[in-house]
Tab-separated table of C-alpha atoms and ligand atoms in Angstrom:
chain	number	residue	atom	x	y	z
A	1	UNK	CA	13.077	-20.180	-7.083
A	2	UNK	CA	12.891	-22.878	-9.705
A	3	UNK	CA	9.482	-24.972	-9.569
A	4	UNK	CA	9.534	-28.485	-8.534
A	5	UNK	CA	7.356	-31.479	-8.108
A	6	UNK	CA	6.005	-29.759	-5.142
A	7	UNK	CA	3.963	-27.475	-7.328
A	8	UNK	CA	2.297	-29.933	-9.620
A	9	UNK	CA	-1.397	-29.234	-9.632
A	10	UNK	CA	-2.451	-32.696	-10.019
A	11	UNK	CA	-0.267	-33.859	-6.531
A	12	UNK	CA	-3.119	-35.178	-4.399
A	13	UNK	CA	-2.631	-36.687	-0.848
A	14	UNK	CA	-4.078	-39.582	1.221
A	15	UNK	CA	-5.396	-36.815	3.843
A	16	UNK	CA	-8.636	-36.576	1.550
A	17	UNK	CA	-9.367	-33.152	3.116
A	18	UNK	CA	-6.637	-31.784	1.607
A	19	UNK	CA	-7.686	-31.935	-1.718
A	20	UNK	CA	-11.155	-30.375	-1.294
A	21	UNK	CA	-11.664	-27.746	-4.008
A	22	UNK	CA	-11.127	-23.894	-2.207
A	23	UNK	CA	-8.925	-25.298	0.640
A	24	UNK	CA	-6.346	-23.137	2.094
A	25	UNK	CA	-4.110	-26.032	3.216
A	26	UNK	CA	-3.629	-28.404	-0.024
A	27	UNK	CA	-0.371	-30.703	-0.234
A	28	UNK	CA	1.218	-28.523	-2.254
A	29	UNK	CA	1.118	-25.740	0.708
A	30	UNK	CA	2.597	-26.870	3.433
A	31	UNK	CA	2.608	-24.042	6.021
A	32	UNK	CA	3.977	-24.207	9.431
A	33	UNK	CA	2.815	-22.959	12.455
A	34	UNK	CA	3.081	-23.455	16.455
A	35	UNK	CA	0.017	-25.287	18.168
A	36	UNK	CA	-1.043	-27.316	20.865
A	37	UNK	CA	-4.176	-28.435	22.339
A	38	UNK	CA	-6.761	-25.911	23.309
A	39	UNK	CA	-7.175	-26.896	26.395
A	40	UNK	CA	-3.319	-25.692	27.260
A	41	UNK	CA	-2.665	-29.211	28.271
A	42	UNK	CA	0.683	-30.186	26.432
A	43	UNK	CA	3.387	-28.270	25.353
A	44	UNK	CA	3.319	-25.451	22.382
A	45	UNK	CA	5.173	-27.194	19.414
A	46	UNK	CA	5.608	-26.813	15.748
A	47	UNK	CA	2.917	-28.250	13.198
A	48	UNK	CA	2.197	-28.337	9.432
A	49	UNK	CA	-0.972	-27.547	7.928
A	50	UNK	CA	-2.646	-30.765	6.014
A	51	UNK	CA	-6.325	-30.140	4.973
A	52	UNK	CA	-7.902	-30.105	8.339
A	53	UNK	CA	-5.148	-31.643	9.867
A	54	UNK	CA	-2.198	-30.371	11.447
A	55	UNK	CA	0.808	-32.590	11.473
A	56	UNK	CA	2.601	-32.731	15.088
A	57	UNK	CA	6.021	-31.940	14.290
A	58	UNK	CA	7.321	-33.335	17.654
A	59	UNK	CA	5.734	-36.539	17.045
A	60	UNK	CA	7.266	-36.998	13.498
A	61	UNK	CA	10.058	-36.231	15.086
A	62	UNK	CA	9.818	-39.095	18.282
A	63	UNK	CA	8.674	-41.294	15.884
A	64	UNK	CA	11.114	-41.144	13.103
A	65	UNK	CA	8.724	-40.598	10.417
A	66	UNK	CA	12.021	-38.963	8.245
A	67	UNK	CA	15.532	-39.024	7.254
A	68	UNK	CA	18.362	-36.977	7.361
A	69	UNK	CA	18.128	-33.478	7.386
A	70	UNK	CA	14.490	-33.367	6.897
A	71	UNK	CA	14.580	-35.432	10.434
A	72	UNK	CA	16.910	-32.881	12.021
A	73	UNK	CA	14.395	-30.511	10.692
A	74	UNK	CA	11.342	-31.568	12.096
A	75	UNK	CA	13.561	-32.248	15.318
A	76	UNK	CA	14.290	-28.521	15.411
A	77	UNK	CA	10.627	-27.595	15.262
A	78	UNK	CA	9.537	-29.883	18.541
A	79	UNK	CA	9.773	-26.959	20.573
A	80	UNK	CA	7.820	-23.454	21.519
A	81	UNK	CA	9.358	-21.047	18.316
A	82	UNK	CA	10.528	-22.098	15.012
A	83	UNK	CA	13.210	-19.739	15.340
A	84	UNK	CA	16.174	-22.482	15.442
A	85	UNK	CA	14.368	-24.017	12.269
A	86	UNK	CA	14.556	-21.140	10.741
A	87	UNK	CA	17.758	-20.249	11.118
A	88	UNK	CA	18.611	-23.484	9.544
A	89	UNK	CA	18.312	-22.576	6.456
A	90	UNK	CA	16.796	-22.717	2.856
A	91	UNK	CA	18.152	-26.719	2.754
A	92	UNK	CA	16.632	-27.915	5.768
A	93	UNK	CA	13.461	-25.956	5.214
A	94	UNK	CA	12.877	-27.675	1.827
A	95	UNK	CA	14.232	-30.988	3.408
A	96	UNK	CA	11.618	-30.587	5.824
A	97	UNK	CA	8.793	-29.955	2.940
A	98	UNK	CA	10.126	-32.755	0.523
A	99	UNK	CA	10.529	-35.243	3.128
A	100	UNK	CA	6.235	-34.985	4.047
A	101	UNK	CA	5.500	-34.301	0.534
A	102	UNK	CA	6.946	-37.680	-0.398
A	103	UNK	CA	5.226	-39.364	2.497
A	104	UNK	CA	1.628	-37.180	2.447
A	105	UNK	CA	1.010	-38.041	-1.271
A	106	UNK	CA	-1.663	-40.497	-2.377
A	107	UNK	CA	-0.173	-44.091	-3.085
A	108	UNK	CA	2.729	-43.522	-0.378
A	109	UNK	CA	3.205	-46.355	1.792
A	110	UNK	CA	5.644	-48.329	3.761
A	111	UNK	CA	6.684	-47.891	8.255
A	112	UNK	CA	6.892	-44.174	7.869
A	113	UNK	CA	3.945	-43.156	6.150
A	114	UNK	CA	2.096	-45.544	9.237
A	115	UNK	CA	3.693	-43.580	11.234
A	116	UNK	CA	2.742	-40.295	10.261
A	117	UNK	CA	-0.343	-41.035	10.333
A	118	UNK	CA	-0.545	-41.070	14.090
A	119	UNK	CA	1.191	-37.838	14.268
A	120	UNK	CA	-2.107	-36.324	12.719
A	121	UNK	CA	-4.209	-33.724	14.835
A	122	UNK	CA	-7.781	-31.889	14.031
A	123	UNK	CA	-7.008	-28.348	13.679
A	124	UNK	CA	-10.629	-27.877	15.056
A	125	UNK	CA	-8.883	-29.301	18.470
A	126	UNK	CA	-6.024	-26.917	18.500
A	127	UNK	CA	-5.328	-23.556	19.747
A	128	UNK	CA	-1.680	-21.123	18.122
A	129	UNK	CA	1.055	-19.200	19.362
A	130	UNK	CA	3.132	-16.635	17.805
A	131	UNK	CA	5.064	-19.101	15.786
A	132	UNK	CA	8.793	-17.140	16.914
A	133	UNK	CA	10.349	-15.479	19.499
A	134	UNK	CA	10.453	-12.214	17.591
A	135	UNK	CA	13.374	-10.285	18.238
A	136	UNK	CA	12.595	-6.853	16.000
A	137	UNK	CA	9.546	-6.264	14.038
A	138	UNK	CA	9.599	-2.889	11.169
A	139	UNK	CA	6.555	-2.271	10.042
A	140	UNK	CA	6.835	-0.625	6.158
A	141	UNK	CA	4.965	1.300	3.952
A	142	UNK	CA	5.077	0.548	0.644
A	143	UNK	CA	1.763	0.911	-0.977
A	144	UNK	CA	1.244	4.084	-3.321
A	145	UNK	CA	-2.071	3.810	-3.848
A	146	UNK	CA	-1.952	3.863	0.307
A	147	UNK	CA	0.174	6.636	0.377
A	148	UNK	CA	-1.528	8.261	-2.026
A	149	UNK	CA	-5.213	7.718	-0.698
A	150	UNK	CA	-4.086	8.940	3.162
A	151	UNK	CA	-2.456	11.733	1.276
A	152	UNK	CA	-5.278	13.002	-0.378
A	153	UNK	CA	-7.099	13.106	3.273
A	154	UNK	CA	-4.118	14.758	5.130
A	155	UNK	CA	-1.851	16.614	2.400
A	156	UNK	CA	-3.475	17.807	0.064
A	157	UNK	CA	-1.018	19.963	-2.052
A	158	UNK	CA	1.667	16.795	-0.837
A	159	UNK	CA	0.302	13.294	-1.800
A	160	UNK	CA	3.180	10.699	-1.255
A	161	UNK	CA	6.584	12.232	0.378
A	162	UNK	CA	9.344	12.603	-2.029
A	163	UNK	CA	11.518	9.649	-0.802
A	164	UNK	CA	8.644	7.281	-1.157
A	165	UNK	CA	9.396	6.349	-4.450
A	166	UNK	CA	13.050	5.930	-3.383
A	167	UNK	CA	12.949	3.891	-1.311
A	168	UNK	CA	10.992	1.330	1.069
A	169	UNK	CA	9.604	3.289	4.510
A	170	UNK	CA	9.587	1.704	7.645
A	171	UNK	CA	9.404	2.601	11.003
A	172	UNK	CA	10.858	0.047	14.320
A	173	UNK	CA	7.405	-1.595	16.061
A	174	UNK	CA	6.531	-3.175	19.110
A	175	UNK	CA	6.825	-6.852	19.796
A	176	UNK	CA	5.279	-7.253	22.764
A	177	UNK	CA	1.737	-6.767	22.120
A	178	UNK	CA	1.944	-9.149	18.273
A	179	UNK	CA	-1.095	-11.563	19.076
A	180	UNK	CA	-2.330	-14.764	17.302
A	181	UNK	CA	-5.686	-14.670	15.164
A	182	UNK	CA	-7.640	-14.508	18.000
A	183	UNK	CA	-6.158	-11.876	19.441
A	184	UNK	CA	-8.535	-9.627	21.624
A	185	UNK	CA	-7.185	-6.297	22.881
A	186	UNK	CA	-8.985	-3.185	24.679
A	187	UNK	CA	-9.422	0.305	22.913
A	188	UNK	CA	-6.238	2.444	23.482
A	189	UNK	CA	-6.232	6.033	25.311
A	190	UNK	CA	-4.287	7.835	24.245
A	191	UNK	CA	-3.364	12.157	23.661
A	192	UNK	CA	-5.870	13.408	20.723
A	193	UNK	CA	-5.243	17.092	19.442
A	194	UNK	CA	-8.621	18.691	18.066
A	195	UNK	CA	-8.088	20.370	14.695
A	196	UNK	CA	-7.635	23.933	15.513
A	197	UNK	CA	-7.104	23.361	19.294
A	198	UNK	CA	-4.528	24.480	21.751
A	199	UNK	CA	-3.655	21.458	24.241
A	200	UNK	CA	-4.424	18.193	23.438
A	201	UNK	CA	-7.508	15.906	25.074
A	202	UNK	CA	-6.679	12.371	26.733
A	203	UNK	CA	-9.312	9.686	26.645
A	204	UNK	CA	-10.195	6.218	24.700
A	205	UNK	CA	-9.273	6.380	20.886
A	206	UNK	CA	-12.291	7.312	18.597
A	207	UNK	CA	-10.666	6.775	15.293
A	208	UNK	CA	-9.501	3.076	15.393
A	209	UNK	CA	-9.008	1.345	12.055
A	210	UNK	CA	-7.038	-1.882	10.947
A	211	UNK	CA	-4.460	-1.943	7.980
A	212	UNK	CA	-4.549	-5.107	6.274
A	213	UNK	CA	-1.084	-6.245	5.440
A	214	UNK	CA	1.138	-9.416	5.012
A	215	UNK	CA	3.690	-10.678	7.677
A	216	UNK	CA	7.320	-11.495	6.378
A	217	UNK	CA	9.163	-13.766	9.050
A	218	UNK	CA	13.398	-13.764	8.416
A	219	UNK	CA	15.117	-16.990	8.276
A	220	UNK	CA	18.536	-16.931	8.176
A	221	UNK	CA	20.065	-13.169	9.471
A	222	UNK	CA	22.902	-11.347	8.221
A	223	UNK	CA	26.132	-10.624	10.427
A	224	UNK	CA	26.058	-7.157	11.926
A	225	UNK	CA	28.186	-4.752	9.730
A	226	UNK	CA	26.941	-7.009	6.069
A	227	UNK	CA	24.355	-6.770	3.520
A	228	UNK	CA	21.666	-9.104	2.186
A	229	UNK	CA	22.314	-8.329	-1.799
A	230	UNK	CA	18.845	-7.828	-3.765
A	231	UNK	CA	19.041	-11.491	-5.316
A	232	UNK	CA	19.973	-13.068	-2.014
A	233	UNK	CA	16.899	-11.790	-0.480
A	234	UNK	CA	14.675	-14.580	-1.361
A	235	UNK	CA	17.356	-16.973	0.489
A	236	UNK	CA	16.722	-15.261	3.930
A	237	UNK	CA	12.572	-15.148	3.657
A	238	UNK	CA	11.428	-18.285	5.797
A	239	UNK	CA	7.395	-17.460	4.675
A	240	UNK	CA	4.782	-15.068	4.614
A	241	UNK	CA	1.723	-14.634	7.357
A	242	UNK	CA	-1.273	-12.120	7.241
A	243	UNK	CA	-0.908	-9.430	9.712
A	244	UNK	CA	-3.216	-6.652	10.947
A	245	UNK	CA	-1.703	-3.776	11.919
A	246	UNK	CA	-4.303	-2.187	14.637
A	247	UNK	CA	-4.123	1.852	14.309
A	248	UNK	CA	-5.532	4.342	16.600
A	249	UNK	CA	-5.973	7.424	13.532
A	250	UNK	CA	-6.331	10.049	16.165
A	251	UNK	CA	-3.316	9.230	18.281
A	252	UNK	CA	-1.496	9.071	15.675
A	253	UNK	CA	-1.920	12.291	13.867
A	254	UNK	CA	-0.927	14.125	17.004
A	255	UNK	CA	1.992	12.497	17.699
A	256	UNK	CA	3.663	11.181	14.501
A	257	UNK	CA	5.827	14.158	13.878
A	258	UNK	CA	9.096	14.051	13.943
A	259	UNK	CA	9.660	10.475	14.659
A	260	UNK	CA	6.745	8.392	13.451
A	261	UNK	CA	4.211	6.085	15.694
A	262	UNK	CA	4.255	5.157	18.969
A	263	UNK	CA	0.855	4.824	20.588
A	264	UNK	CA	-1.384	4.440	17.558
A	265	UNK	CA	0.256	1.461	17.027
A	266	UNK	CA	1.881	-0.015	19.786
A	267	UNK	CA	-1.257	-1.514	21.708
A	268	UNK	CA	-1.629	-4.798	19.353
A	269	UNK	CA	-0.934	-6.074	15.634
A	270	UNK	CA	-2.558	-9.944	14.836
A	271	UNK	CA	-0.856	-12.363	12.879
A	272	UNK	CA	-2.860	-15.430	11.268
A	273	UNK	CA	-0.902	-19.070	12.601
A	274	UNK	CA	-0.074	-20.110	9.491
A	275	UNK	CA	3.210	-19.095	7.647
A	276	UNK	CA	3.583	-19.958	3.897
A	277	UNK	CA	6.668	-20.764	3.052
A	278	UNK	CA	8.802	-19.177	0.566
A	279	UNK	CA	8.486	-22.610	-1.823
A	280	UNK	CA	5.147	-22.910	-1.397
A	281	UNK	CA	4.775	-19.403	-2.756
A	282	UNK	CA	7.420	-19.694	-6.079
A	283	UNK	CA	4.287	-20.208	-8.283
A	284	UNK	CA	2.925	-16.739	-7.646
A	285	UNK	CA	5.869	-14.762	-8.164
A	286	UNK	CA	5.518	-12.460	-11.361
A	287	UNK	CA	6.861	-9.193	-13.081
A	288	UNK	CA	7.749	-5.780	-10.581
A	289	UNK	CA	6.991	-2.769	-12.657
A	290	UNK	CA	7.644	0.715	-12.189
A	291	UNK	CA	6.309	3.170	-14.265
A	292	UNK	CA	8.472	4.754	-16.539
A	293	UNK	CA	7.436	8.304	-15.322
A	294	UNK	CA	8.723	7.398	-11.937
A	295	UNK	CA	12.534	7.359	-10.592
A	296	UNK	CA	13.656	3.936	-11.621
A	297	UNK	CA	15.318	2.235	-8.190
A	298	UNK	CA	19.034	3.215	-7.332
A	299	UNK	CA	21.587	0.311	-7.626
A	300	UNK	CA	21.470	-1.509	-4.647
A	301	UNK	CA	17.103	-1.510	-5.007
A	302	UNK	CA	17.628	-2.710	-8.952
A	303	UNK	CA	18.059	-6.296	-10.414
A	304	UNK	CA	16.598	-8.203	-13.065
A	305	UNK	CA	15.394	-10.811	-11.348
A	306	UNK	CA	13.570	-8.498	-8.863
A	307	UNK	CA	12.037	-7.095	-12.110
A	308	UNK	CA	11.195	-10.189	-13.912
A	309	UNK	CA	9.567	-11.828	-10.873
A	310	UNK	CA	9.909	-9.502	-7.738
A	311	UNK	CA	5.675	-9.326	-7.318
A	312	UNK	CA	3.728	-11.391	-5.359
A	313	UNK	CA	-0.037	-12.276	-6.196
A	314	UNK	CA	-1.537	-12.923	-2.989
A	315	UNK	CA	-5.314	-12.165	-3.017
A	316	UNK	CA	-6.353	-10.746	0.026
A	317	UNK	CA	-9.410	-9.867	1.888
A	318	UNK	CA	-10.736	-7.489	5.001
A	319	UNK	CA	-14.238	-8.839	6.788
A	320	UNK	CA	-15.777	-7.224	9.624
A	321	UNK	CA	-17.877	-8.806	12.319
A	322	UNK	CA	-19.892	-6.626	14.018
A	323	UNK	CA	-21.095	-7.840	17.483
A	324	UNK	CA	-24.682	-7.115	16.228
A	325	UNK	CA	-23.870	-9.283	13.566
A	326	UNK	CA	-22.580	-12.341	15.894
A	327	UNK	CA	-25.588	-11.692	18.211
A	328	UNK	CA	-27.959	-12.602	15.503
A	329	UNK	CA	-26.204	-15.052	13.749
A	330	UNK	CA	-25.708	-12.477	10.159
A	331	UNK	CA	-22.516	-13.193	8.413
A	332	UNK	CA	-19.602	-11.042	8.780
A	333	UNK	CA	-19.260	-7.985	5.831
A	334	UNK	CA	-16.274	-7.985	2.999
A	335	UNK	CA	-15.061	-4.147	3.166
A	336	UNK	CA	-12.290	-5.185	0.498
A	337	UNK	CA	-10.776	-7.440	-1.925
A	338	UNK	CA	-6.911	-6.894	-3.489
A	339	UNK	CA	-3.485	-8.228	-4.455
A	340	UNK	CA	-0.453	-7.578	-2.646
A	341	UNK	CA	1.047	-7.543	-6.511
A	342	UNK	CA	0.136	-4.080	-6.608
A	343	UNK	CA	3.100	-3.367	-4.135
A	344	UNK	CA	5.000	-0.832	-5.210
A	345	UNK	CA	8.033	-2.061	-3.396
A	346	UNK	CA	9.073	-6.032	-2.898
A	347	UNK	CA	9.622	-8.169	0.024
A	348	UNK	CA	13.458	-8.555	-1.521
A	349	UNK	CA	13.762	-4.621	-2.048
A	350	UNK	CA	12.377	-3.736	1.959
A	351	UNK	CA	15.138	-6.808	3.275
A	352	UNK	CA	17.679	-5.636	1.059
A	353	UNK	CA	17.112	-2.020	2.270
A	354	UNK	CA	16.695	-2.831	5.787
A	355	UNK	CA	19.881	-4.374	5.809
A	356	UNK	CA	22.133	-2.274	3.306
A	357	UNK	CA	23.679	0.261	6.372
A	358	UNK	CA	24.978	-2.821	7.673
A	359	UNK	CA	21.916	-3.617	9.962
A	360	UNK	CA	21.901	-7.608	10.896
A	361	UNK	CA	18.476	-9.501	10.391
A	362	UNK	CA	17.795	-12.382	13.077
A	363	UNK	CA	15.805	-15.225	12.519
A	364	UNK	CA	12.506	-14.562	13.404
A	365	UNK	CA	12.553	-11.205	13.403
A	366	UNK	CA	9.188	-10.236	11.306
A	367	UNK	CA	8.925	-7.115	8.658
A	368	UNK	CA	5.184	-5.872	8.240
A	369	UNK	CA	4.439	-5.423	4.509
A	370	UNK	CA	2.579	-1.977	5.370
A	371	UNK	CA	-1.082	-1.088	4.395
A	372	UNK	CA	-1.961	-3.532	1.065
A	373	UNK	CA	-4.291	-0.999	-0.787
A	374	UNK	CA	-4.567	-1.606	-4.978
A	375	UNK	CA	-5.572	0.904	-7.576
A	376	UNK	CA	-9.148	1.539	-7.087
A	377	UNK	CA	-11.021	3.094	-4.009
A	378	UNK	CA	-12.360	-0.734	-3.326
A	379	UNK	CA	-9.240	-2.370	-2.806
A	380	UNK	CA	-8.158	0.447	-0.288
A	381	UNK	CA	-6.761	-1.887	2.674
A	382	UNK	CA	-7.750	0.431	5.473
A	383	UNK	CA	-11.248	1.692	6.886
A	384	UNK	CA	-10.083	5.018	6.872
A	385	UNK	CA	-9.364	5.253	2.773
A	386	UNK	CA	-12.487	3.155	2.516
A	387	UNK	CA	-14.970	5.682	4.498
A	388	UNK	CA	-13.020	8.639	3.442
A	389	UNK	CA	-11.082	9.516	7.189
A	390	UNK	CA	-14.921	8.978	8.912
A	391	UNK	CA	-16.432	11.444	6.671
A	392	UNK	CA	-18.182	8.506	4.261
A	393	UNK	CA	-19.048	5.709	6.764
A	394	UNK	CA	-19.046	1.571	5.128
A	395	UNK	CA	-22.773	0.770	4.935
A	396	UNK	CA	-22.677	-3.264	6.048
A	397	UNK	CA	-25.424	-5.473	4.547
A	398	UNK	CA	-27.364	-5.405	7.989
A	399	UNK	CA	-27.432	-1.891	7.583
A	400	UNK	CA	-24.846	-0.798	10.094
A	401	UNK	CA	-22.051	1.684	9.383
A	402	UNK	CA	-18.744	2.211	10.446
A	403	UNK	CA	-16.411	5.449	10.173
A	404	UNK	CA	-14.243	3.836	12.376
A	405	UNK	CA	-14.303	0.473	14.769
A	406	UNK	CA	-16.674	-0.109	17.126
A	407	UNK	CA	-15.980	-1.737	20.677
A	408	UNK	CA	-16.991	-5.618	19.625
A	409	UNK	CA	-16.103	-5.381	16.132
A	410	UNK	CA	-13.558	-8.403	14.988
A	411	UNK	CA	-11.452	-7.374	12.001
A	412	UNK	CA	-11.030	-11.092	10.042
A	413	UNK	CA	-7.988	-10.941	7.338
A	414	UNK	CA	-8.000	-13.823	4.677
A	415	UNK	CA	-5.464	-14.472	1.890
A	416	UNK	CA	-4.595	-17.100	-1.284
A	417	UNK	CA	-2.691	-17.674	-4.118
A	418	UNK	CA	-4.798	-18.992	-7.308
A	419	UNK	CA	-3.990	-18.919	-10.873
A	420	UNK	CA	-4.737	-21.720	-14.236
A	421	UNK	CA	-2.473	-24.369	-14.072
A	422	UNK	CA	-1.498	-23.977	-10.355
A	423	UNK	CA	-2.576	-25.169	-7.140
A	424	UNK	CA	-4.642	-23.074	-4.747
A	425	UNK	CA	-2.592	-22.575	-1.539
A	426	UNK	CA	-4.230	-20.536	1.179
A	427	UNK	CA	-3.200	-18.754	4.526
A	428	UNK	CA	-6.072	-19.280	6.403
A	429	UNK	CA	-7.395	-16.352	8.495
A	430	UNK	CA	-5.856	-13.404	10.895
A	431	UNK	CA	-9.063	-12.165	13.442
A	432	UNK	CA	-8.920	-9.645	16.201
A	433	UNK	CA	-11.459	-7.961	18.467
A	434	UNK	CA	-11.698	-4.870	19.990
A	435	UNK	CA	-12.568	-4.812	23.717
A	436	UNK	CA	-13.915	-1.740	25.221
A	437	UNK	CA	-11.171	1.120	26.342
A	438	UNK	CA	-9.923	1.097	30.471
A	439	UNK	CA	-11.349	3.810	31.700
A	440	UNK	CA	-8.632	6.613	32.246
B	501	CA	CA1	1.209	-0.300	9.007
């Protein structure tokens, strides 16, 4: 995607908190999201993040803040999922961005830009929704260093399968139970299999982790029976959310084989509110490598462009807040800190690949990143590469330590794009808690 005047750096808007150094929502960003007031008063609708403002979409709408297809846009987000706006396509989602740049910017005047104005709401005031009605969510796996670092644990003589590098693993997950950053959710039960045992125990889940990855929400499908090519993929990505993929270790060790999870990680995944949009993310993109040692990608997986700027640098972070630590007012711990442009597979390689038997995308249908882990032990984007499958328990600053989760601990996900010569766009924070297990 070519750069426009979107991107420049030195665009500053009239919303004064938007141009605060370090935050997330700057006018160059733009994310979208699905809101209304906390107190569940008015209707869920669709919103755009400005500093600590979130603009009401339905509002711009009603009061005819745009033009054209930027207004048929915003029309299309007054309502309870984005889904329609996203299947709009990659016109009417930069009409929609263009159209509030032009009016958000410093200097911009004249009856629209008054208007606006009044379609402004604190975020502080508001509470989210999933953004979508999701219609399928696949969860990959596409993180050697993640393959590699559960391998060593579980496979020794067998580190990373052989189709790994071959192509981009997935399995189909559960919709039902994706939450909003908020997101609370008791301790699943669940079958556990001892090592060495005969029949398998049934009780809470005693090895529950998170697996820090990013959310990829589809905007326009495909028709059932077609492809999206490689180079096309970019043209079907509406944005990209952070998304914590809850995982019950012990569950799912017993029951993965033959066919994958079901259990371990059916019970919840969180999204953060926020979805970057594939402009707002064009300044980040940089070279895919693979190493010359490894199979090079077959046809379909291949392209220059997906080589020359396939990667993604999104910085990303995992904090844990214990409930000791909210009970005396300590700050929450950072367990890790890495880039999703260590991926060893891109967002246009798992579309492309989801959809090359002929499988149709919808839009809104979301596509987990998998597990983001880099290259050293500290960027490992699980607890259970981090403490070594329980054996090496995370000491936190107040001196607590964790193998696994605790009942009360809140898993917090941040992310951000940040380079010279760019601006800083951010995608706010994904939190969940864990709420102690039913009893059985
Ligand atoms: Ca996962």
């Amino acid at each position: 995607m070519q750069l426009n005047h979107t991107h420049d750096p030195a665009a500053t808007s009239w919303v004064t908190s938007a141009n605060a150094a370090g935050c997330d929502f700057p006018i160059q960003n733009l994310p979208l999201a699905v809101f209304r007031h906390y107190s569940g008063a008015d209707d869920f609708r669709g919103g755009v993040a400005i500093g600590d403002q979130v603009i009401d979409l339905a509002q711009v709408s009603a009061a005819d803040c745009l033009d054209g297809l930027a207004a048929q846009a915003a029309a299309a987000c007054a309502q309870p999922s984005l889904n329609d706006f996203f299947a709009m396509g990659p016109a009417a989602w930069q009409a929609l961005r263009h159209g509030l740049f032009a009016l958000l910017k410093s200097g911009a005047e004249g009856a629209q830009v008054d208007a606006l104005r009044s379609c402004l709401v604190p975020q502080i005031t508001v509470a989210y929704t999933v953004p979508a009605r999701i219609g399928d969510y696949t969860d990959f796996y596409t993180s050697i260093h993640h393959a590699s670092n559960i391998g060593k644990l579980f496979r020794p003589d067998d580190l990373v399968t052989p189709n790994f590098r071959w192509l981009p693993i997935a399995y189909h997950g559960r919709v039902s139970s994706i939450g909003i950053s908020g997101q609370k959710f008791r301790r699943p039960l669940g079958q556990v299999m001892a090592p060495g045992g005969s029949r398998p125990d049934f009780g809470p889940c005693t090895r529950l982790d998170y697996e820090l990855e990013l959310g990829i929400f589809i905007g326009q499908g495909n028709a059932h029976g077609e492809q999206i090519a490689l180079d096309d993929a970019e043209q079907h990505v509406f944005g990209i959310c952070l998304l914590n993929d809850w995982s019950a270790r012990d569950i799912q060790f017993w029951e993965m084989a033959p066919l994958g999870p079901f259990l371990a990680k059916n019970f919840a995944t969180t999204i953060s509110p926020w979805i970057v949009t594939t402009e707002a993310l064009a300044p980040y993109h940089q070279a895919w490598e693979r190493p010359a040692a490894d199979p090079q990608p077959l046809p379909y997986l291949a392209s220059e462009h997906n080589r020359a700027e396939g990667a993604l640098d999104i910085q990303l972070e995992v904090w844990l807040e214990t409930a000791q630590q909210r009970a005396q007012g300590q700050a929450p711990s950072r367990l890790s800190h890495t880039s999703f442009k260590h991926q060893y597979w891109t967002v246009a390689q798992m579309v492309a690949h989801h959809t090359v038997g002929g499988c149709n995308l919808q839009p809104g249908d979301l596509l987990g990143s998998g597990t983001i882990s880099g290259p050293t032990p500290a960027e490992a984007g699980a607890l259970i590469e981090l403490a070594e499958g329980g054996r090496k328990p995370v000491t936190l600053a107040n001196g607590e330590q964790r193998g696994f989760l605790q009942d009360g601990d809140a898993v917090i996900l941040k992310g951000w794009c940040e380079k010279p010569g760019c601006a800083r766009i951010g995608f706010g924070q994904s939190r969940g808690e864990i709420l102690p297990a039913l009893q059985p």
